[in-house]
PDB file of C-alpha atoms in Angstrom:
ATOM      1  CA  UNK A   1      -7.290   2.225 -10.913  1.00  0.00           C
ATOM      2  CA  UNK A   2      -3.616   3.215 -11.902  1.00  0.00           C
ATOM      3  CA  UNK A   3      -1.337   4.040  -8.726  1.00  0.00           C
ATOM      4  CA  UNK A   4       1.756   6.172  -9.456  1.00  0.00           C
ATOM      5  CA  UNK A   5       4.466   5.591  -6.524  1.00  0.00           C
ATOM      6  CA  UNK A   6       6.985   8.497  -6.546  1.00  0.00           C
ATOM      7  CA  UNK A   7       9.764   8.542  -4.457  1.00  0.00           C
ATOM      8  CA  UNK A   8      10.243  11.687  -2.526  1.00  0.00           C
ATOM      9  CA  UNK A   9      12.983  14.320  -4.000  1.00  0.00           C
ATOM     10  CA  UNK A  10      16.492  14.619  -2.280  1.00  0.00           C
ATOM     11  CA  UNK A  11      15.869  15.311   1.436  1.00  0.00           C
ATOM     12  CA  UNK A  12      17.893  17.618   3.699  1.00  0.00           C
ATOM     13  CA  UNK A  13      18.692  15.110   6.319  1.00  0.00           C
ATOM     14  CA  UNK A  14      17.941  11.539   7.243  1.00  0.00           C
ATOM     15  CA  UNK A  15      18.932  12.569  10.885  1.00  0.00           C
ATOM     16  CA  UNK A  16      14.896  13.323  11.580  1.00  0.00           C
ATOM     17  CA  UNK A  17      11.995  13.923   9.406  1.00  0.00           C
ATOM     18  CA  UNK A  18      13.141  16.537   7.302  1.00  0.00           C
ATOM     19  CA  UNK A  19      12.102  18.389   4.124  1.00  0.00           C
ATOM     20  CA  UNK A  20      13.442  18.640   0.506  1.00  0.00           C
ATOM     21  CA  UNK A  21      16.728  20.258  -0.532  1.00  0.00           C
ATOM     22  CA  UNK A  22      16.521  22.631  -3.475  1.00  0.00           C
ATOM     23  CA  UNK A  23      17.678  19.878  -5.832  1.00  0.00           C
ATOM     24  CA  UNK A  24      14.817  17.620  -4.372  1.00  0.00           C
ATOM     25  CA  UNK A  25      12.419  20.312  -5.100  1.00  0.00           C
ATOM     26  CA  UNK A  26      13.796  20.234  -8.752  1.00  0.00           C
ATOM     27  CA  UNK A  27      13.538  16.629  -8.889  1.00  0.00           C
ATOM     28  CA  UNK A  28       9.946  16.635  -7.714  1.00  0.00           C
ATOM     29  CA  UNK A  29       9.191  19.404 -10.157  1.00  0.00           C
ATOM     30  CA  UNK A  30      10.848  17.397 -12.995  1.00  0.00           C
ATOM     31  CA  UNK A  31       8.553  14.436 -12.354  1.00  0.00           C
ATOM     32  CA  UNK A  32       5.657  16.485 -12.211  1.00  0.00           C
ATOM     33  CA  UNK A  33       6.378  17.746 -16.029  1.00  0.00           C
ATOM     34  CA  UNK A  34       6.734  14.075 -17.035  1.00  0.00           C
ATOM     35  CA  UNK A  35       3.165  13.268 -15.421  1.00  0.00           C
ATOM     36  CA  UNK A  36       1.797  16.502 -16.869  1.00  0.00           C
ATOM     37  CA  UNK A  37       3.087  15.113 -20.348  1.00  0.00           C
ATOM     38  CA  UNK A  38       1.981  11.680 -19.922  1.00  0.00           C
ATOM     39  CA  UNK A  39      -1.243  11.501 -18.163  1.00  0.00           C
ATOM     40  CA  UNK A  40      -4.484  11.621 -20.371  1.00  0.00           C
ATOM     41  CA  UNK A  41      -5.897  15.077 -20.709  1.00  0.00           C
ATOM     42  CA  UNK A  42      -8.778  15.413 -18.668  1.00  0.00           C
ATOM     43  CA  UNK A  43      -7.954  12.608 -16.182  1.00  0.00           C
ATOM     44  CA  UNK A  44      -9.095  12.737 -12.584  1.00  0.00           C
ATOM     45  CA  UNK A  45      -5.751  12.964 -10.398  1.00  0.00           C
ATOM     46  CA  UNK A  46      -5.664  12.568  -6.774  1.00  0.00           C
ATOM     47  CA  UNK A  47      -2.326  13.498  -5.107  1.00  0.00           C
ATOM     48  CA  UNK A  48      -1.121  12.074  -1.861  1.00  0.00           C
ATOM     49  CA  UNK A  49       1.658  11.116   0.350  1.00  0.00           C
ATOM     50  CA  UNK A  50       2.962   9.112   3.170  1.00  0.00           C
ATOM     51  CA  UNK A  51       2.771  11.271   6.272  1.00  0.00           C
ATOM     52  CA  UNK A  52       6.433  12.598   6.291  1.00  0.00           C
ATOM     53  CA  UNK A  53       7.703  15.958   5.508  1.00  0.00           C
ATOM     54  CA  UNK A  54       9.963  15.046   2.669  1.00  0.00           C
ATOM     55  CA  UNK A  55       6.850  13.194   0.665  1.00  0.00           C
ATOM     56  CA  UNK A  56       4.456  16.039   1.666  1.00  0.00           C
ATOM     57  CA  UNK A  57       6.814  18.568   0.345  1.00  0.00           C
ATOM     58  CA  UNK A  58       7.239  16.279  -2.899  1.00  0.00           C
ATOM     59  CA  UNK A  59       3.446  15.720  -3.125  1.00  0.00           C
ATOM     60  CA  UNK A  60       2.770  19.599  -3.154  1.00  0.00           C
ATOM     61  CA  UNK A  61       5.529  20.305  -5.708  1.00  0.00           C
ATOM     62  CA  UNK A  62       4.029  17.513  -7.931  1.00  0.00           C
ATOM     63  CA  UNK A  63       0.630  19.120  -7.716  1.00  0.00           C
ATOM     64  CA  UNK A  64       1.759  22.322  -8.542  1.00  0.00           C
ATOM     65  CA  UNK A  65       3.539  21.136 -11.535  1.00  0.00           C
ATOM     66  CA  UNK A  66       0.044  19.114 -12.466  1.00  0.00           C
ATOM     67  CA  UNK A  67      -2.125  22.213 -12.274  1.00  0.00           C
ATOM     68  CA  UNK A  68      -0.122  24.073 -14.989  1.00  0.00           C
ATOM     69  CA  UNK A  69      -2.142  24.294 -18.171  1.00  0.00           C
ATOM     70  CA  UNK A  70      -5.487  23.099 -16.551  1.00  0.00           C
ATOM     71  CA  UNK A  71      -5.341  19.541 -18.086  1.00  0.00           C
ATOM     72  CA  UNK A  72      -6.413  17.583 -15.470  1.00  0.00           C
ATOM     73  CA  UNK A  73      -9.379  17.252 -12.755  1.00  0.00           C
ATOM     74  CA  UNK A  74      -7.121  17.520  -9.636  1.00  0.00           C
ATOM     75  CA  UNK A  75      -7.962  16.373  -6.294  1.00  0.00           C
ATOM     76  CA  UNK A  76      -6.580  17.889  -3.191  1.00  0.00           C
ATOM     77  CA  UNK A  77      -3.099  16.925  -1.685  1.00  0.00           C
ATOM     78  CA  UNK A  78      -3.894  14.408   1.089  1.00  0.00           C
ATOM     79  CA  UNK A  79      -2.048  12.188   3.668  1.00  0.00           C
ATOM     80  CA  UNK A  80      -2.474   8.584   2.650  1.00  0.00           C
ATOM     81  CA  UNK A  81      -1.092   6.433   5.917  1.00  0.00           C
ATOM     82  CA  UNK A  82      -1.497   3.317   3.706  1.00  0.00           C
ATOM     83  CA  UNK A  83       1.427   4.204   1.685  1.00  0.00           C
ATOM     84  CA  UNK A  84       3.518   5.093   4.762  1.00  0.00           C
ATOM     85  CA  UNK A  85       7.061   4.014   4.882  1.00  0.00           C
ATOM     86  CA  UNK A  86       7.963   0.808   6.766  1.00  0.00           C
ATOM     87  CA  UNK A  87       7.499   1.110  10.228  1.00  0.00           C
ATOM     88  CA  UNK A  88       9.736   0.321  13.711  1.00  0.00           C
ATOM     89  CA  UNK A  89       7.394  -0.915  16.588  1.00  0.00           C
ATOM     90  CA  UNK A  90       8.869   1.025  19.954  1.00  0.00           C
ATOM     91  CA  UNK A  91       6.849   0.047  22.734  1.00  0.00           C
ATOM     92  CA  UNK A  92       3.786  -0.679  21.110  1.00  0.00           C
ATOM     93  CA  UNK A  93       3.713   2.215  18.865  1.00  0.00           C
ATOM     94  CA  UNK A  94       4.976   2.477  15.371  1.00  0.00           C
ATOM     95  CA  UNK A  95       7.357   5.146  13.953  1.00  0.00           C
ATOM     96  CA  UNK A  96       8.875   5.857  10.805  1.00  0.00           C
ATOM     97  CA  UNK A  97      12.823   5.064  10.799  1.00  0.00           C
ATOM     98  CA  UNK A  98      14.165   8.673  11.020  1.00  0.00           C
ATOM     99  CA  UNK A  99      11.710   9.118  13.862  1.00  0.00           C
ATOM    100  CA  UNK A 100      13.667   6.504  16.266  1.00  0.00           C
ATOM    101  CA  UNK A 101      17.141   7.442  14.879  1.00  0.00           C
ATOM    102  CA  UNK A 102      17.923   9.576  17.840  1.00  0.00           C
ATOM    103  CA  UNK A 103      16.352   7.668  20.179  1.00  0.00           C
ATOM    104  CA  UNK A 104      17.817   4.492  19.511  1.00  0.00           C
ATOM    105  CA  UNK A 105      21.421   6.136  20.357  1.00  0.00           C
ATOM    106  CA  UNK A 106      20.270   6.308  23.795  1.00  0.00           C
ATOM    107  CA  UNK A 107      18.135   3.230  24.436  1.00  0.00           C
ATOM    108  CA  UNK A 108      20.756   0.806  25.271  1.00  0.00           C
ATOM    109  CA  UNK A 109      20.217  -2.939  24.446  1.00  0.00           C
ATOM    110  CA  UNK A 110      16.576  -2.589  23.652  1.00  0.00           C
ATOM    111  CA  UNK A 111      15.447  -5.004  20.919  1.00  0.00           C
ATOM    112  CA  UNK A 112      14.250  -2.367  18.597  1.00  0.00           C
ATOM    113  CA  UNK A 113      17.166   0.047  19.480  1.00  0.00           C
ATOM    114  CA  UNK A 114      19.642  -2.866  18.641  1.00  0.00           C
ATOM    115  CA  UNK A 115      17.731  -2.961  15.125  1.00  0.00           C
ATOM    116  CA  UNK A 116      17.315   0.568  14.319  1.00  0.00           C
ATOM    117  CA  UNK A 117      21.203   1.177  15.200  1.00  0.00           C
ATOM    118  CA  UNK A 118      22.078  -1.521  12.659  1.00  0.00           C
ATOM    119  CA  UNK A 119      19.722  -0.235  10.133  1.00  0.00           C
ATOM    120  CA  UNK A 120      21.373   3.219  10.277  1.00  0.00           C
ATOM    121  CA  UNK A 121      24.489   1.680  10.525  1.00  0.00           C
ATOM    122  CA  UNK A 122      23.687   0.152   7.078  1.00  0.00           C
ATOM    123  CA  UNK A 123      22.586   3.564   5.891  1.00  0.00           C
ATOM    124  CA  UNK A 124      26.020   5.189   6.483  1.00  0.00           C
ATOM    125  CA  UNK A 125      27.490   2.206   4.307  1.00  0.00           C
ATOM    126  CA  UNK A 126      25.244   3.382   1.720  1.00  0.00           C
ATOM    127  CA  UNK A 127      22.191   0.756   1.838  1.00  0.00           C
ATOM    128  CA  UNK A 128      19.886   0.666   4.745  1.00  0.00           C
ATOM    129  CA  UNK A 129      17.204  -0.762   2.747  1.00  0.00           C
ATOM    130  CA  UNK A 130      19.026  -3.519   1.202  1.00  0.00           C
ATOM    131  CA  UNK A 131      19.961  -4.639   4.867  1.00  0.00           C
ATOM    132  CA  UNK A 132      16.103  -4.429   5.708  1.00  0.00           C
ATOM    133  CA  UNK A 133      15.200  -6.297   2.827  1.00  0.00           C
ATOM    134  CA  UNK A 134      17.824  -9.203   3.540  1.00  0.00           C
ATOM    135  CA  UNK A 135      17.947  -9.286   7.147  1.00  0.00           C
ATOM    136  CA  UNK A 136      15.341 -10.803   9.474  1.00  0.00           C
ATOM    137  CA  UNK A 137      14.189  -7.891  11.968  1.00  0.00           C
ATOM    138  CA  UNK A 138      11.600  -8.366  14.747  1.00  0.00           C
ATOM    139  CA  UNK A 139      10.920  -4.444  15.626  1.00  0.00           C
ATOM    140  CA  UNK A 140      10.564  -3.557  11.706  1.00  0.00           C
ATOM    141  CA  UNK A 141       7.828  -4.109   9.600  1.00  0.00           C
ATOM    142  CA  UNK A 142       8.991  -6.922   7.020  1.00  0.00           C
ATOM    143  CA  UNK A 143       9.185  -6.292   3.375  1.00  0.00           C
ATOM    144  CA  UNK A 144       6.374  -9.002   2.651  1.00  0.00           C
ATOM    145  CA  UNK A 145       4.253  -6.900   5.087  1.00  0.00           C
ATOM    146  CA  UNK A 146       4.804  -3.624   3.414  1.00  0.00           C
ATOM    147  CA  UNK A 147       4.318  -5.209  -0.029  1.00  0.00           C
ATOM    148  CA  UNK A 148       0.942  -6.408   1.169  1.00  0.00           C
ATOM    149  CA  UNK A 149       0.087  -2.970   2.349  1.00  0.00           C
ATOM    150  CA  UNK A 150       0.709  -1.298  -0.750  1.00  0.00           C
ATOM    151  CA  UNK A 151      -1.118  -3.718  -2.990  1.00  0.00           C
ATOM    152  CA  UNK A 152      -4.163  -3.955  -0.837  1.00  0.00           C
ATOM    153  CA  UNK A 153      -4.021  -0.176  -0.820  1.00  0.00           C
ATOM    154  CA  UNK A 154      -4.141  -0.084  -4.284  1.00  0.00           C
ATOM    155  CA  UNK A 155      -6.677  -2.617  -4.996  1.00  0.00           C
ATOM    156  CA  UNK A 156      -8.788  -0.922  -2.504  1.00  0.00           C
ATOM    157  CA  UNK A 157      -8.992   2.422  -4.350  1.00  0.00           C
ATOM    158  CA  UNK A 158     -12.003   3.949  -5.655  1.00  0.00           C
ATOM    159  CA  UNK A 159     -13.034   5.721  -8.827  1.00  0.00           C
ATOM    160  CA  UNK A 160     -10.108   8.161  -9.124  1.00  0.00           C
ATOM    161  CA  UNK A 161      -8.417   7.194 -12.431  1.00  0.00           C
ATOM    162  CA  UNK A 162      -5.038   8.112 -11.267  1.00  0.00           C
ATOM    163  CA  UNK A 163      -3.431   8.454  -7.806  1.00  0.00           C
ATOM    164  CA  UNK A 164      -0.194   9.840  -7.605  1.00  0.00           C
ATOM    165  CA  UNK A 165       1.566   9.158  -4.205  1.00  0.00           C
ATOM    166  CA  UNK A 166       4.817  10.631  -3.129  1.00  0.00           C
ATOM    167  CA  UNK A 167       6.411   7.662  -0.698  1.00  0.00           C
ATOM    168  CA  UNK A 168       9.557   6.105   0.133  1.00  0.00           C
ATOM    169  CA  UNK A 169      12.349   4.070  -1.532  1.00  0.00           C
ATOM    170  CA  UNK A 170      12.393   1.182   0.556  1.00  0.00           C
ATOM    171  CA  UNK A 171       8.546   0.273  -0.064  1.00  0.00           C
ATOM    172  CA  UNK A 172       8.993   0.523  -3.833  1.00  0.00           C
ATOM    173  CA  UNK A 173      11.912  -1.588  -4.060  1.00  0.00           C
ATOM    174  CA  UNK A 174      10.351  -4.268  -2.016  1.00  0.00           C
ATOM    175  CA  UNK A 175       7.394  -3.994  -4.173  1.00  0.00           C
ATOM    176  CA  UNK A 176       9.559  -4.144  -7.530  1.00  0.00           C
ATOM    177  CA  UNK A 177      11.753  -6.995  -5.710  1.00  0.00           C
ATOM    178  CA  UNK A 178       8.406  -9.123  -5.258  1.00  0.00           C
ATOM    179  CA  UNK A 179       7.590  -8.666  -9.044  1.00  0.00           C
ATOM    180  CA  UNK A 180      10.784  -9.132 -10.392  1.00  0.00           C
ATOM    181  CA  UNK A 181      12.034 -11.669  -8.089  1.00  0.00           C
ATOM    182  CA  UNK A 182      15.266 -10.022  -7.417  1.00  0.00           C
ATOM    183  CA  UNK A 183      16.292  -6.784  -5.557  1.00  0.00           C
ATOM    184  CA  UNK A 184      16.335  -3.735  -8.368  1.00  0.00           C
ATOM    185  CA  UNK A 185      18.425  -1.678  -6.245  1.00  0.00           C
ATOM    186  CA  UNK A 186      17.637   1.709  -4.790  1.00  0.00           C
ATOM    187  CA  UNK A 187      15.016   4.031  -6.928  1.00  0.00           C
ATOM    188  CA  UNK A 188      16.455   7.420  -7.816  1.00  0.00           C
ATOM    189  CA  UNK A 189      14.878  10.534  -5.925  1.00  0.00           C
ATOM    190  CA  UNK A 190      11.593  11.220  -7.779  1.00  0.00           C
ATOM    191  CA  UNK A 191      11.498   7.904  -9.505  1.00  0.00           C
ATOM    192  CA  UNK A 192       8.079   6.227 -10.344  1.00  0.00           C
ATOM    193  CA  UNK A 193       6.633   2.701  -9.867  1.00  0.00           C
ATOM    194  CA  UNK A 194       3.283   2.075 -11.315  1.00  0.00           C
ATOM    195  CA  UNK A 195       0.582  -0.116 -10.191  1.00  0.00           C
ATOM    196  CA  UNK A 196      -2.249  -0.836 -12.339  1.00  0.00           C
ATOM    197  CA  UNK A 197      -4.998  -3.348 -10.621  1.00  0.00           C
ATOM    198  CA  UNK A 198      -7.620  -5.011 -12.713  1.00  0.00           C
ATOM    199  CA  UNK A 199      -9.766  -8.173 -11.884  1.00  0.00           C
ATOM    200  CA  UNK A 200      -7.734  -9.718  -9.282  1.00  0.00           C
ATOM    201  CA  UNK A 201      -4.490  -9.213 -10.948  1.00  0.00           C
ATOM    202  CA  UNK A 202      -1.644  -6.066 -10.781  1.00  0.00           C
ATOM    203  CA  UNK A 203       0.852  -4.901 -13.254  1.00  0.00           C
ATOM    204  CA  UNK A 204       3.816  -3.421 -11.558  1.00  0.00           C
ATOM    205  CA  UNK A 205       5.810  -1.300 -13.713  1.00  0.00           C
ATOM    206  CA  UNK A 206       9.653  -0.038 -12.991  1.00  0.00           C
ATOM    207  CA  UNK A 207      11.891   1.351 -15.607  1.00  0.00           C
ATOM    208  CA  UNK A 208       9.812   0.331 -18.677  1.00  0.00           C
ATOM    209  CA  UNK A 209       9.852  -3.483 -17.354  1.00  0.00           C
ATOM    210  CA  UNK A 210       6.151  -4.560 -16.441  1.00  0.00           C
ATOM    211  CA  UNK A 211       5.256  -7.967 -14.538  1.00  0.00           C
ATOM    212  CA  UNK A 212       1.452  -9.424 -14.277  1.00  0.00           C
ATOM    213  CA  UNK A 213       0.838 -10.755 -10.897  1.00  0.00           C
ATOM    214  CA  UNK A 214      -2.019 -12.321  -9.170  1.00  0.00           C
ATOM    215  CA  UNK A 215      -3.592 -10.431  -6.145  1.00  0.00           C
ATOM    216  CA  UNK A 216      -4.618 -12.723  -3.295  1.00  0.00           C
ATOM    217  CA  UNK A 217      -8.259 -13.162  -3.432  1.00  0.00           C
ATOM    218  CA  UNK A 218      -9.432 -12.132   0.008  1.00  0.00           C
ATOM    219  CA  UNK A 219      -7.710  -8.755  -0.733  1.00  0.00           C
ATOM    220  CA  UNK A 220      -9.933  -8.224  -3.604  1.00  0.00           C
ATOM    221  CA  UNK A 221     -12.987  -9.100  -1.431  1.00  0.00           C
ATOM    222  CA  UNK A 222     -11.827  -6.778   1.176  1.00  0.00           C
ATOM    223  CA  UNK A 223     -11.559  -4.201  -1.527  1.00  0.00           C
ATOM    224  CA  UNK A 224     -15.206  -4.243  -2.465  1.00  0.00           C
ATOM    225  CA  UNK A 225     -16.011  -2.943   1.083  1.00  0.00           C
ATOM    226  CA  UNK A 226     -18.541  -0.030   0.041  1.00  0.00           C
ATOM    227  CA  UNK A 227     -21.068   1.768   2.497  1.00  0.00           C
ATOM    228  CA  UNK A 228     -20.800  -1.130   4.963  1.00  0.00           C
ATOM    229  CA  UNK A 229     -21.465  -3.905   2.659  1.00  0.00           C
ATOM    230  CA  UNK A 230     -18.777  -6.496   1.323  1.00  0.00           C
ATOM    231  CA  UNK A 231     -19.925  -8.470  -1.630  1.00  0.00           C
ATOM    232  CA  UNK A 232     -18.063 -11.659  -2.182  1.00  0.00           C
ATOM    233  CA  UNK A 233     -18.228 -15.350  -3.161  1.00  0.00           C
ATOM    234  CA  UNK A 234     -17.270 -17.575  -0.299  1.00  0.00           C
ATOM    235  CA  UNK A 235     -17.240 -21.403   0.719  1.00  0.00           C
ATOM    236  CA  UNK A 236     -19.416 -21.497   3.722  1.00  0.00           C
ATOM    237  CA  UNK A 237     -20.215 -23.932   6.768  1.00  0.00           C
ATOM    238  CA  UNK A 238     -22.958 -23.103   8.535  1.00  0.00           C
ATOM    239  CA  UNK A 239     -25.122 -24.263  11.400  1.00  0.00           C
ATOM    240  CA  UNK A 240     -28.796 -23.053  11.427  1.00  0.00           C
ATOM    241  CA  UNK A 241     -27.998 -19.798   9.466  1.00  0.00           C
ATOM    242  CA  UNK A 242     -31.440 -18.969   8.174  1.00  0.00           C
ATOM    243  CA  UNK A 243     -32.729 -22.466   7.876  1.00  0.00           C
ATOM    244  CA  UNK A 244     -29.590 -23.990   6.522  1.00  0.00           C
ATOM    245  CA  UNK A 245     -28.920 -27.257   8.153  1.00  0.00           C
ATOM    246  CA  UNK A 246     -25.982 -27.906  10.290  1.00  0.00           C
ATOM    247  CA  UNK A 247     -22.606 -28.562   8.324  1.00  0.00           C
ATOM    248  CA  UNK A 248     -24.375 -27.582   4.893  1.00  0.00           C
ATOM    249  CA  UNK A 249     -21.970 -25.953   2.309  1.00  0.00           C
ATOM    250  CA  UNK A 250     -23.089 -23.006   0.219  1.00  0.00           C
ATOM    251  CA  UNK A 251     -20.848 -22.694  -2.729  1.00  0.00           C
ATOM    252  CA  UNK A 252     -20.208 -19.983  -5.234  1.00  0.00           C
ATOM    253  CA  UNK A 253     -22.831 -17.763  -3.727  1.00  0.00           C
ATOM    254  CA  UNK A 254     -23.048 -14.168  -3.946  1.00  0.00           C
ATOM    255  CA  UNK A 255     -23.072 -12.903  -0.324  1.00  0.00           C
ATOM    256  CA  UNK A 256     -23.683  -9.385   1.151  1.00  0.00           C
ATOM    257  CA  UNK A 257     -22.436  -8.754   4.430  1.00  0.00           C
ATOM    258  CA  UNK A 258     -23.492  -5.606   6.121  1.00  0.00           C
ATOM    259  CA  UNK A 259     -23.372  -4.235   9.424  1.00  0.00           C
ATOM    260  CA  UNK A 260     -26.690  -5.099  10.185  1.00  0.00           C
ATOM    261  CA  UNK A 261     -27.015  -8.706   8.645  1.00  0.00           C
ATOM    262  CA  UNK A 262     -25.796 -11.604   6.334  1.00  0.00           C
ATOM    263  CA  UNK A 263     -27.979 -12.391   2.944  1.00  0.00           C
ATOM    264  CA  UNK A 264     -26.963 -14.355  -0.637  1.00  0.00           C
ATOM    265  CA  UNK A 265     -28.251 -14.584  -3.603  1.00  0.00           C
ATOM    266  CA  UNK A 266     -28.126 -17.493  -5.976  1.00  0.00           C
ATOM    267  CA  UNK A 267     -30.049 -20.641  -7.560  1.00  0.00           C
ATOM    268  CA  UNK A 268     -32.771 -19.061  -9.585  1.00  0.00           C
ATOM    269  CA  UNK A 269     -32.214 -15.515  -8.333  1.00  0.00           C
ATOM    270  CA  UNK A 270     -33.392 -16.311  -5.023  1.00  0.00           C
ATOM    271  CA  UNK A 271     -32.144 -14.000  -2.311  1.00  0.00           C
ATOM    272  CA  UNK A 272     -32.196 -14.367   1.383  1.00  0.00           C
ATOM    273  CA  UNK A 273     -31.386 -11.896   4.169  1.00  0.00           C
ATOM    274  CA  UNK A 274     -30.648 -12.389   7.654  1.00  0.00           C
ATOM    275  CA  UNK A 275     -30.737 -10.022  10.755  1.00  0.00           C
ATOM    276  CA  UNK A 276     -27.548 -11.609  12.067  1.00  0.00           C
ATOM    277  CA  UNK A 277     -25.123 -14.619  11.893  1.00  0.00           C
ATOM    278  CA  UNK A 278     -25.349 -16.972  15.022  1.00  0.00           C
ATOM    279  CA  UNK A 279     -22.126 -17.971  16.542  1.00  0.00           C
ATOM    280  CA  UNK A 280     -21.998 -21.574  15.156  1.00  0.00           C
ATOM    281  CA  UNK A 281     -21.442 -20.227  11.575  1.00  0.00           C
ATOM    282  CA  UNK A 282     -18.090 -19.491  10.692  1.00  0.00           C
ATOM    283  CA  UNK A 283     -16.399 -18.908   7.115  1.00  0.00           C
ATOM    284  CA  UNK A 284     -14.076 -22.027   6.439  1.00  0.00           C
ATOM    285  CA  UNK A 285     -11.978 -23.535   3.390  1.00  0.00           C
ATOM    286  CA  UNK A 286     -10.850 -20.057   1.653  1.00  0.00           C
ATOM    287  CA  UNK A 287     -12.280 -18.014  -0.896  1.00  0.00           C
ATOM    288  CA  UNK A 288     -13.635 -18.930  -4.283  1.00  0.00           C
ATOM    289  CA  UNK A 289     -12.319 -16.983  -6.773  1.00  0.00           C
TER     290      UNK A 289
END
């Protein structure tokens, strides 16, 4: 799976959830032309966007550019909340930063409002995302959580060969900072970060620099969720699970966890299936890679 993260084109305003300027449309179209030239002919390509106006419009322009010449098997253009912008928690509800800007100006000394005003003051100074990357914030989703969300989403994609997602600069910047070990600065409008996942590792490419990193094993495990069945290799400690004695450990077994039961295979091809797991059974001591 190859995920192409594209920053949205220039927006007409950050005071609210606004669309693109004419320049922003040109930027998105130019990126679409690059993708049309570089993606392999006949490739299956899904188009997605973070749920904001500026990313939705960017994705629409990207898809229009990719449709020309009929070179690809294109999917529809769909919202993908897993690739959303960093979130701000307000009274238990998550919002995109532009959605709280006006609210914060009249919310007094509420914790989220103080943070949001500081964020937008940094924007006026020219680097809100640099502020977010380096400042502990309790009401804003953290850079580490954003990176984890994006990487898990990339690992969990299905059979589509290429996924082109219009998203936001701060998320892309945090991913590259994780990969490089330093802040790359702000991606340009319509610039690209590419994620390629394979066998528990991920390639992060930005400006022709590629870094290969391990993905936490439990994320790979979660990504194998399909039709209600998870397949994974676990350490188990069990008590009376299908006849396994108390405290027994089953190591490196192929486990199938379905909505209706649990089973595993291993050791001379033996496979056992159960209708449930008694409360005494529990997962322990991490994942076996």
